[in-house]
Amino acid sequence: MCGIFGYVGGRTDAGKLVIDGLKNLEYRGYDSWGVACKIGTEIRMEKDIGKISTVDSSAFADACSLAIAHTRWATHGGVTKRNAHPHMSCDGTIAVVHNGIIENYAELRRELEAKGHAFQSETDTEIIPHLIEEELKSTDDFASAVRNACNRFEGRYGLLALHTLSQTLVAARTGSPLIVGGTRKDGYFIASDIPAFMDYTRTVQYLDDGEMVVTDGRSILFTDIATGEERPKREIEITWTIEEAQKGAYKHFMLKEIMEQKESITRAVNQDEEQIMTLAEAIRNAQGTFLVGCGTAGKACMAAEYFFSVIAGKHVNFAPASEFKLYHHFLTSRSLLIVVSQSGETADVLEAMKIAKSKGSKVLAIVNAKGSTIDREADYSLHINAGPERAVASTKALTGQMAVFILIAYALADKLQEGKTLLLETGAKINDMLNPRYMERIEKLAERIQRKQDLYIIGKSWNYPMAMESAIKIQEVSYIHAEGFAGGELKHGPIALIEEGTPCIALVGKDEVTTDILSNTIELKARGAFVIGVAPERYDVFDEWLKVPEGGAAQPLVNIIPIQILAYFLAVKRGKDPDMPRNLAKSVTVK
Ligand code: G6P
């Protein structure tokens, strides 16, 4: 979602540096950008709608050692230059960039307007510099004014602020991630995500919720926003490489990440067995286990309901994180909430965790991003170890999340080794499947159906959530209208939509529901559908067959991969950028 990056230190190219750094966060999705550079005792501010990748950073070469920049994903107020951050105080001395939503902004805006403040935008963010300006009437200290302002906000924020008369960068967070990079020697970088500053430093310190940080580039002080008490921090070295976070030989991150499933599933399986057994025990003993996630991670949770039921005979409950609010009626100190998130920063998931914690329930997180807020705030964490995922459309994270769930389900059935063997074999089969001939075949199919307006996908049992996930993947990147259904639901409505030549995909395995899903596929065919079968075996009803290996309980991991590839090629054939779909963001830090 929105990207934030600021720098203060000994370098004199801060303006250029923050713009270049934000280009490394492009994958998060945004619609406008802006920068504020402190030059002498003035602020140079530039902002615009559109892509930061097209901005020539060398145009920001003025001698500058303190700058903040932002990429905005519109929430309050449309996509306009005026609404882009930074926002400034009336007197032009304070500049602020902000992620999140200040929920009581309307009330604060009325209060500030009554005191004579004039607003230029429709955003909630703009109240921040004005409120700091107001607070500066009762203190000389810029950081204290920021603290006092923050203490009046309701909602979520990760913000950076600077003042023309102070060589300090002030940051505060409640609900939106901010990470500090750098050392006294390098100066300090503060960003919403690590890739922004990976070219300069690998030393990081995490700012937690309710904390702020003040730095002049040489010294740094972390404090509690509410009390002002110092919060000691530990410097952590990042171990992953910038290469891992870059495209390499691939044209798009989405394709690179699809191909990385050759190894990422095996990495997800490589868990501490004792920990898996302990967590399985926690599920066994819990009085109610709830699974939540958003988007693709939510589909992994839905598939997990089937894994737990079929493999371990255990009932668990899935809800999309945004729908979890009313589940608090079911939660007690003996409930267990399992949250799934690639980024570890999704606002709705954090909200679900808060609800569970308020009831004393324990939280297990299955995350990709180590050190993320969800990772740190959960009682237990399992990492899927997929490496950085940058394309907005999630691919390798999904298969890693499902692999971990399958492992836990087998552990719960006291068959951990059997589960592990199945997953490692599946990983090896996926490695073989992802060969150039296979890719070409799917590319040809994409060529054939690229001009279709609608596409339907059916599945049954654990392939039902995969049918829904297939629809998300195709919608997200190709903008073709796609919907996923349970095969048995077809005749209760959706079948009315099928016309001669409508492409329909059937996700098939070799299990107790194979006959049923094939019957549903025949129903589609009888209405003229062009049937694409994803299955370990060819059946007569298929017009096109995308062969997949047999995967047993891991069949959904295998079946989703050709659809990820199909979605990718549909986007490319239709001239869309699969890495940056319109209106979407990689990390959704607003509710
Ligand atoms: C966004 C992304 C999706 C992702 C979802 C949940 O909508 O575009 O790809 O599945 O957020 O993200 P998370 O980081 O919590 O897995």
XYZ file of C-alpha atoms and ligand atoms in Angstrom:
607
model
C 0.000 0.000 0.000
C 1.338 3.527 0.557
C 5.115 3.694 0.787
C 7.011 5.974 3.153
C 10.691 6.779 3.141
C 12.716 9.428 4.927
C 16.387 10.090 5.548
C 18.516 12.298 7.780
C 22.291 12.102 8.048
C 25.601 13.146 6.586
C 24.730 12.561 2.924
C 23.879 15.568 0.814
C 21.679 13.802 -1.749
C 18.705 13.056 0.503
C 16.062 14.132 -2.066
C 17.400 11.815 -4.750
C 17.945 9.042 -2.200
C 14.358 8.978 -0.920
C 12.902 8.969 -4.436
C 15.180 6.128 -5.536
C 14.327 4.229 -2.345
C 10.603 4.553 -2.965
C 11.079 3.054 -6.414
C 12.050 -0.130 -4.555
C 8.621 -0.100 -2.871
C 6.715 0.307 -6.132
C 5.403 -3.235 -5.920
C 3.164 -2.204 -3.015
C 0.737 -0.409 -5.359
C -0.032 3.338 -5.295
C -1.485 6.103 -7.439
C 0.518 9.273 -6.692
C 3.832 10.324 -5.175
C 5.509 13.254 -3.451
C 8.667 14.434 -1.739
C 9.699 17.201 0.677
C 13.378 18.159 0.939
C 14.719 20.518 3.588
C 17.095 22.834 1.780
C 18.592 25.409 4.109
C 15.583 26.713 6.018
C 13.138 26.107 3.181
C 11.157 23.086 2.072
C 11.214 22.065 -1.576
C 8.080 20.069 -2.195
C 7.125 18.221 -5.378
C 4.208 15.889 -5.908
C 2.140 14.455 -8.703
C -0.182 11.656 -9.710
C 1.229 8.664 -11.595
C 4.286 6.481 -11.345
C 7.379 7.352 -9.359
C 9.392 5.107 -11.703
C 9.116 7.818 -14.356
C 10.486 10.533 -12.032
C 14.074 11.536 -12.764
C 15.629 11.544 -9.295
C 18.654 13.516 -10.516
C 16.324 16.516 -10.666
C 16.512 16.385 -6.845
C 20.245 16.878 -6.602
C 20.170 20.024 -4.433
C 22.353 19.760 -1.335
C 19.948 18.239 1.142
C 20.467 16.015 4.191
C 16.878 15.658 5.392
C 14.011 14.532 3.168
C 10.768 12.585 3.302
C 8.837 10.973 0.455
C 5.639 9.042 -0.071
C 3.665 6.994 -2.542
C -0.072 7.267 -1.904
C -2.875 4.765 -2.390
C -6.008 6.895 -2.173
C -8.394 6.380 0.756
C -9.757 9.804 1.831
C -9.997 12.024 -1.244
C -9.507 11.124 -4.888
C -6.311 10.555 -6.835
C -5.201 14.173 -7.346
C -1.985 16.122 -7.067
C -3.461 18.134 -4.198
C -4.267 15.002 -2.209
C -0.811 13.500 -2.739
C 1.554 13.705 0.271
C 3.534 15.480 1.713
C 1.066 17.850 3.347
C 2.167 21.076 4.972
C 1.224 23.438 7.771
C -0.279 26.867 6.957
C 3.084 28.599 7.398
C 4.893 26.057 5.191
C 7.394 25.078 7.915
C 6.151 21.547 8.604
C 5.859 18.682 6.115
C 4.289 15.305 6.846
C 3.828 11.990 5.033
C 1.444 9.422 6.469
C 0.129 5.881 5.995
C -3.083 4.667 7.629
C -6.279 6.505 8.477
C -6.888 9.133 11.171
C -10.443 8.206 12.065
C -11.292 11.378 14.025
C -9.932 13.665 11.297
C -13.272 15.338 10.516
C -13.662 16.482 14.104
C -10.016 17.650 14.306
C -10.340 19.445 10.990
C -13.394 21.374 12.214
C -11.504 22.321 15.369
C -8.450 23.489 13.397
C -10.532 25.380 10.838
C -12.240 27.205 13.691
C -8.759 28.290 14.810
C -8.050 29.676 11.337
C -6.175 26.801 9.650
C -6.743 26.607 5.891
C -6.760 23.181 4.251
C -5.661 22.442 0.698
C -6.723 18.806 0.293
C -9.530 16.369 1.089
C -7.241 14.014 3.009
C -7.275 12.964 6.630
C -3.468 13.361 6.606
C -3.522 17.108 6.212
C -4.764 17.614 9.755
C -1.407 16.275 11.018
C 0.891 19.193 10.021
C -1.782 21.670 11.082
C -2.219 20.050 14.468
C 1.573 19.959 14.975
C 1.655 23.657 14.025
C -1.013 24.321 16.626
C 0.874 22.306 19.269
C 4.024 24.318 18.550
C 2.270 27.306 20.062
C 2.719 25.701 23.490
C 6.184 24.112 23.098
C 9.442 25.013 21.334
C 10.342 21.395 20.808
C 9.266 19.954 17.442
C 9.310 16.315 18.615
C 7.112 17.172 21.627
C 4.647 18.921 19.323
C 4.486 15.764 17.152
C 3.971 13.639 20.276
C 1.151 15.868 21.536
C -0.528 15.753 18.133
C -0.238 11.951 17.956
C -1.869 11.634 21.341
C -4.997 13.183 19.863
C -5.302 10.809 16.905
C -7.714 7.919 16.750
C -7.066 5.326 14.076
C -3.880 4.095 12.505
C -0.801 5.893 11.413
C 2.806 5.557 10.381
C 4.084 9.085 9.847
C 7.223 11.082 9.187
C 7.471 14.778 9.938
C 10.112 17.463 9.449
C 10.416 21.163 10.300
C 12.391 23.852 8.477
C 14.060 25.021 11.688
C 15.167 21.616 12.959
C 17.583 19.094 11.443
C 15.581 16.187 12.850
C 13.383 13.521 11.384
C 10.484 12.511 13.614
C 8.513 9.316 13.046
C 5.607 7.769 14.928
C 3.552 4.643 14.460
C 0.322 3.143 15.619
C -0.925 0.424 13.357
C 1.110 1.123 10.192
C 4.604 -0.307 9.867
C 7.791 1.782 10.073
C 11.290 0.389 10.215
C 14.461 2.292 11.027
C 17.585 1.444 9.059
C 21.149 2.663 9.446
C 23.656 3.578 12.125
C 25.278 6.709 13.538
C 27.869 6.358 10.775
C 25.468 5.957 7.798
C 22.730 8.284 9.012
C 19.183 7.016 9.624
C 16.591 5.817 7.126
C 12.956 5.328 8.128
C 10.669 3.433 5.783
C 7.465 1.455 5.630
C 9.387 -1.510 4.233
C 13.016 -2.609 4.233
C 13.725 -2.715 0.432
C 13.540 1.129 0.452
C 16.947 1.349 2.142
C 18.593 -1.994 1.404
C 21.048 -0.333 -1.003
C 22.498 1.628 1.930
C 22.285 -0.456 5.063
C 21.391 -3.887 6.441
C 21.079 -2.785 10.063
C 17.506 -2.302 11.224
C 15.578 -1.440 14.372
C 11.822 -2.027 14.528
C 9.506 0.687 15.713
C 6.589 -0.888 17.580
C 3.027 0.318 17.845
C 2.648 3.293 20.152
C 6.276 4.345 19.699
C 8.004 7.307 18.113
C 11.574 7.991 17.118
C 13.560 11.211 16.799
C 16.887 11.379 14.988
C 19.267 14.009 13.687
C 21.230 11.383 11.740
C 23.868 10.893 14.462
C 21.865 10.138 17.564
C 18.539 8.352 17.795
C 15.931 8.123 20.538
C 12.960 5.764 20.658
C 10.171 6.654 23.085
C 6.638 5.693 24.009
C 4.218 8.144 22.363
C 1.859 8.303 25.328
C 4.320 8.499 28.226
C 7.503 9.840 26.618
C 9.513 7.061 28.322
C 12.561 5.785 26.467
C 12.175 2.439 24.680
C 15.467 0.554 24.307
C 15.995 -1.132 20.904
C 18.203 -3.826 19.473
C 19.976 -3.498 16.142
C 19.197 -6.460 13.862
C 21.096 -7.426 10.693
C 18.981 -8.447 7.699
C 20.112 -11.719 6.199
C 18.241 -11.806 2.886
C 19.866 -10.281 -0.149
C 18.612 -7.517 -2.362
C 18.962 -9.914 -5.308
C 16.320 -12.119 -3.704
C 14.007 -9.145 -3.757
C 14.707 -8.336 -7.398
C 13.471 -9.702 -10.660
C 16.644 -11.371 -11.923
C 16.199 -12.787 -15.410
C 12.407 -12.620 -15.324
C 10.321 -9.997 -17.034
C 7.973 -9.707 -14.104
C 8.081 -10.473 -10.384
C 4.862 -12.467 -10.747
C 6.501 -14.908 -13.156
C 9.654 -15.091 -11.037
C 7.615 -15.868 -7.948
C 5.518 -18.506 -9.741
C 8.750 -20.213 -10.846
C 10.226 -19.994 -7.349
C 7.608 -22.510 -6.267
C 10.118 -25.057 -7.541
C 11.899 -24.573 -4.198
C 9.663 -22.492 -1.958
C 7.314 -25.337 -1.044
C 10.234 -27.413 0.147
C 11.428 -24.456 2.248
C 7.969 -24.094 3.816
C 7.986 -27.767 4.786
C 11.320 -27.453 6.509
C 9.901 -26.579 9.932
C 11.036 -27.411 13.416
C 9.168 -30.676 14.001
C 8.911 -30.211 17.731
C 7.287 -26.822 17.249
C 4.801 -28.265 14.746
C 3.874 -30.987 17.231
C 3.432 -28.404 19.997
C 1.165 -26.306 17.798
C -0.837 -29.361 16.742
C -1.289 -30.079 20.447
C -2.452 -26.491 21.006
C -5.092 -26.971 18.282
C -6.144 -30.298 19.779
C -6.614 -28.715 23.205
C -8.192 -25.459 22.095
C -11.891 -24.966 22.634
C -12.452 -23.604 19.151
C -9.818 -22.873 16.520
C -10.449 -19.974 14.149
C -8.569 -19.246 10.941
C -8.425 -15.776 9.424
C -6.671 -14.119 6.507
C -7.458 -11.746 3.647
C -7.546 -12.299 -0.104
C -5.266 -15.133 -1.126
C -4.181 -15.842 2.457
C -7.879 -16.246 3.270
C -8.149 -18.873 0.547
C -5.274 -20.780 2.176
C -7.326 -20.737 5.400
C -10.412 -21.990 3.581
C -8.397 -24.840 2.083
C -7.068 -25.555 5.584
C -10.613 -26.210 6.812
C -10.647 -29.151 4.395
C -7.086 -30.259 5.322
C -7.938 -30.349 9.013
C -11.209 -32.110 8.388
C -10.030 -34.731 5.856
C -6.543 -35.412 7.255
C -7.161 -35.035 11.000
C -10.948 -35.157 11.453
C -10.722 -31.784 13.195
C -13.252 -29.004 12.811
C -11.874 -25.460 12.552
C -13.646 -22.243 11.558
C -12.600 -19.864 8.811
C -13.671 -16.217 8.490
C -12.218 -13.523 6.240
C -10.315 -11.268 8.661
C -12.594 -8.339 7.841
C -15.598 -10.414 8.968
C -14.093 -11.584 12.243
C -15.367 -8.746 14.395
C -18.581 -10.467 15.522
C -16.801 -13.727 16.261
C -15.795 -12.257 19.603
C -18.964 -13.873 20.978
C -17.342 -17.276 20.457
C -13.899 -16.440 21.855
C -12.601 -17.348 25.301
C -9.166 -17.694 26.856
C -9.180 -21.297 25.571
C -9.778 -20.376 21.930
C -6.995 -20.330 19.362
C -6.806 -17.902 16.474
C -4.587 -18.827 13.517
C -3.819 -15.828 11.332
C -2.251 -16.112 7.888
C -0.508 -13.253 6.136
C 2.242 -12.919 3.566
C 3.197 -9.366 4.498
C 2.449 -9.627 8.199
C 1.043 -6.113 8.079
C -2.558 -6.482 6.887
C -4.779 -4.192 8.938
C -7.840 -6.456 9.082
C -5.714 -9.347 10.332
C -4.145 -7.179 13.030
C -7.632 -6.119 14.060
C -8.713 -9.785 14.351
C -5.658 -10.436 16.550
C -6.615 -7.537 18.777
C -10.129 -8.944 19.196
C -8.778 -12.392 20.075
C -6.244 -10.981 22.533
C -8.895 -8.894 24.263
C -10.626 -12.199 25.048
C -7.399 -13.798 26.256
C -7.240 -16.198 23.276
C -3.848 -17.277 21.956
C -2.720 -16.330 18.461
C -0.619 -18.393 16.061
C 0.647 -16.546 12.973
C 1.678 -18.162 9.695
C 3.645 -15.400 7.972
C 6.220 -14.845 5.286
C 7.674 -11.499 6.373
C 9.863 -12.111 9.415
C 9.903 -9.260 11.909
C 6.580 -7.905 10.584
C 3.991 -6.630 13.052
C 1.854 -9.797 12.919
C 4.968 -11.940 13.359
C 6.018 -9.983 16.424
C 2.622 -9.647 18.031
C 1.520 -13.279 17.772
C 2.054 -15.713 20.641
C 3.563 -18.251 18.239
C 4.835 -17.785 14.690
C 5.607 -20.108 11.833
C 7.489 -18.699 8.853
C 6.796 -20.057 5.391
C 10.269 -18.932 4.225
C 9.135 -18.130 0.688
C 11.547 -15.185 0.385
C 10.334 -11.681 -0.522
C 7.107 -11.666 -2.557
C 6.788 -8.454 -4.531
C 4.127 -8.956 -7.201
C 0.778 -7.731 -5.923
C -0.818 -11.039 -6.900
C 0.245 -13.569 -4.289
C 1.519 -16.895 -5.656
C 4.380 -18.610 -3.828
C 3.092 -17.372 -0.455
C -0.177 -19.250 -1.005
C 1.434 -22.611 -1.703
C 3.786 -22.119 1.272
C 0.857 -21.296 3.560
C -1.088 -24.368 2.417
C 2.006 -26.570 2.832
C 2.347 -25.447 6.464
C -1.338 -26.139 7.099
C -1.053 -29.627 5.598
C 1.958 -30.292 7.809
C 0.064 -29.232 10.936
C -2.976 -31.307 9.917
C -0.780 -34.403 9.531
C 0.860 -33.650 12.885
C -2.601 -33.450 14.420
C -3.335 -36.891 12.966
C -0.028 -38.140 14.478
C 1.354 -38.668 10.973
C 3.799 -35.791 10.667
C 6.381 -37.797 8.684
C 3.755 -38.961 6.195
C 2.725 -35.340 5.620
C 6.296 -34.222 5.242
C 7.050 -36.924 2.672
C 3.904 -36.073 0.703
C 4.835 -32.377 0.595
C 8.464 -32.979 -0.350
C 7.349 -35.297 -3.157
C 4.841 -32.685 -4.295
C 7.579 -30.036 -4.291
C 9.714 -32.247 -6.523
C 6.769 -32.883 -8.905
C 6.121 -29.139 -9.151
C 9.789 -28.631 -9.962
C 9.423 -31.035 -12.921
C 6.119 -29.537 -14.016
C 7.431 -25.972 -14.319
C 9.375 -26.581 -17.531
C 9.479 -24.373 -20.678
C 7.145 -26.688 -22.652
C 4.504 -26.475 -19.958
C 4.770 -22.686 -19.844
C 4.440 -22.478 -23.642
C 1.346 -24.640 -23.608
C -0.371 -22.354 -21.105
C 0.780 -19.273 -22.991
C -0.938 -20.650 -26.114
C -4.112 -21.278 -24.164
C -3.986 -17.686 -22.859
C -3.596 -16.483 -26.423
C -6.718 -18.394 -27.352
C -8.998 -17.099 -24.588
C -7.518 -13.627 -24.007
C -10.440 -11.786 -25.625
C -13.149 -13.548 -23.632
C -15.063 -11.342 -21.228
C -16.072 -13.922 -18.657
C -14.467 -17.011 -17.247
C -15.726 -19.458 -14.626
C -13.847 -21.923 -12.473
C -15.283 -24.846 -10.534
C -13.808 -27.059 -7.839
C -14.953 -29.321 -5.071
C -13.646 -30.050 -1.581
C -10.181 -28.444 -1.208
C -10.279 -27.474 -4.859
C -13.284 -25.236 -4.136
C -11.182 -22.556 -2.371
C -8.716 -22.956 -5.232
C -11.524 -22.181 -7.715
C -12.109 -18.957 -5.775
C -8.393 -18.235 -5.672
C -8.172 -18.866 -9.442
C -10.850 -16.237 -9.956
C -8.955 -13.725 -7.787
C -5.730 -14.338 -9.708
C -7.402 -13.853 -13.113
C -9.375 -10.773 -12.015
C -6.396 -9.106 -10.343
C -3.980 -9.121 -13.214
C -5.949 -9.612 -16.460
C -9.163 -7.722 -15.491
C -11.245 -10.472 -17.127
C -14.448 -11.074 -15.199
C -13.778 -14.383 -13.441
C -15.731 -16.242 -10.767
C -15.038 -19.411 -8.836
C -17.766 -21.733 -7.579
C -18.249 -25.019 -5.796
C -19.110 -27.399 -8.652
C -22.341 -28.466 -6.962
C -23.554 -24.858 -6.754
C -23.537 -24.409 -10.535
C -27.066 -25.637 -11.033
C -28.337 -23.250 -8.350
C -27.609 -20.149 -10.407
C -24.301 -19.660 -12.190
C -25.050 -22.184 -14.935
C -27.470 -19.590 -16.366
C -24.403 -17.580 -17.378
C -22.864 -20.252 -19.592
C -23.054 -19.658 -23.344
C -21.530 -21.277 -26.389
C -17.757 -20.938 -26.007
C -17.663 -19.547 -22.427
C -14.299 -20.682 -21.013
C -14.761 -22.758 -17.872
C -11.992 -24.331 -15.846
C -12.547 -27.477 -13.797
C -10.071 -28.220 -11.005
C -9.968 -31.970 -10.588
C -8.002 -34.349 -8.367
C -7.987 -38.106 -7.885
C -10.061 -38.511 -4.789
C -13.539 -39.247 -3.477
C -15.066 -36.238 -5.239
C -13.608 -36.817 -8.718
C -16.818 -38.319 -10.125
C -18.882 -35.439 -8.745
C -16.728 -32.679 -10.170
C -16.624 -34.437 -13.541
C -20.445 -34.571 -13.530
C -20.495 -30.818 -12.898
C -18.044 -30.342 -15.750
C -20.329 -32.330 -18.060
C -23.181 -29.998 -17.062
C -21.053 -27.059 -18.228
C -20.096 -28.770 -21.455
C -23.762 -29.523 -22.213
C -24.398 -25.737 -22.175
C -21.660 -25.086 -24.716
C -18.760 -24.247 -22.366
C -15.190 -24.473 -23.627
C -13.862 -26.752 -20.913
C -10.310 -26.514 -19.602
C -9.522 -29.353 -17.247
C -6.737 -29.105 -14.687
C -6.293 -32.689 -13.610
C -3.798 -35.536 -13.218
C -5.737 -37.517 -15.876
C -7.366 -36.612 -19.188
C -11.151 -36.992 -19.337
C -13.280 -36.846 -22.514
C -15.193 -33.818 -21.300
C -12.064 -31.616 -21.477
C -11.522 -29.461 -24.594
C -8.081 -28.555 -23.223
C -6.188 -30.515 -20.634
C -3.615 -28.922 -18.340
C -1.910 -31.927 -16.880
C -0.840 -31.743 -13.243
C 0.813 -34.393 -11.107
C -1.249 -36.358 -8.628
C -0.858 -34.704 -5.233
C -3.184 -36.438 -2.749
C -3.978 -33.958 0.027
C -1.537 -31.530 -1.628
C -3.595 -31.478 -4.860
C -4.710 -27.849 -4.349
C -1.058 -26.718 -4.284
C -0.491 -28.424 -7.593
C -3.761 -27.396 -9.256
C -3.427 -23.687 -8.564
C -0.060 -23.369 -10.312
C -1.248 -23.674 -13.958
C -3.929 -21.090 -13.160
C -1.335 -18.685 -11.739
C 0.579 -19.104 -14.997
C -2.582 -18.672 -17.072
C -3.481 -15.470 -15.179
C 0.029 -14.157 -15.773
C -0.087 -14.803 -19.534
C -3.638 -13.444 -19.830
C -2.383 -10.169 -18.290
C 0.643 -9.981 -20.566
C -1.348 -10.847 -23.733
C -3.890 -8.167 -22.846
C -1.095 -5.618 -22.436
C -1.469 -5.261 -18.649
C 1.382 -5.083 -16.161
C 0.873 -8.151 -13.940
C 3.108 -6.745 -11.202
C 1.107 -3.587 -10.754
C -2.595 -4.194 -11.189
C -4.809 -1.132 -11.120
C -6.439 -0.177 -7.789
C -4.667 -2.932 -5.838
C -1.880 -2.864 -3.292
C 0.509 -5.518 -2.052
C 0.247 -4.693 1.580
C -3.165 -3.474 2.708
C -2.540 -1.456 5.856
C -5.998 0.148 6.000
C -9.163 -1.503 7.286
C -3.714 -7.778 -0.744
C -2.866 -8.458 -1.787
C -3.228 -9.926 -1.863
C -3.087 -10.580 -0.500
C -3.898 -9.838 0.569
C -3.542 -10.290 1.961
O -5.033 -7.734 -1.157
O -3.052 -7.851 -3.040
O -2.377 -10.578 -2.775
O -3.520 -11.896 -0.567
O -3.613 -8.438 0.518
O -2.216 -9.939 2.233
P -1.287 -10.628 3.285
O 0.010 -9.878 3.196
O -1.961 -10.461 4.619
O -1.148 -12.049 2.910
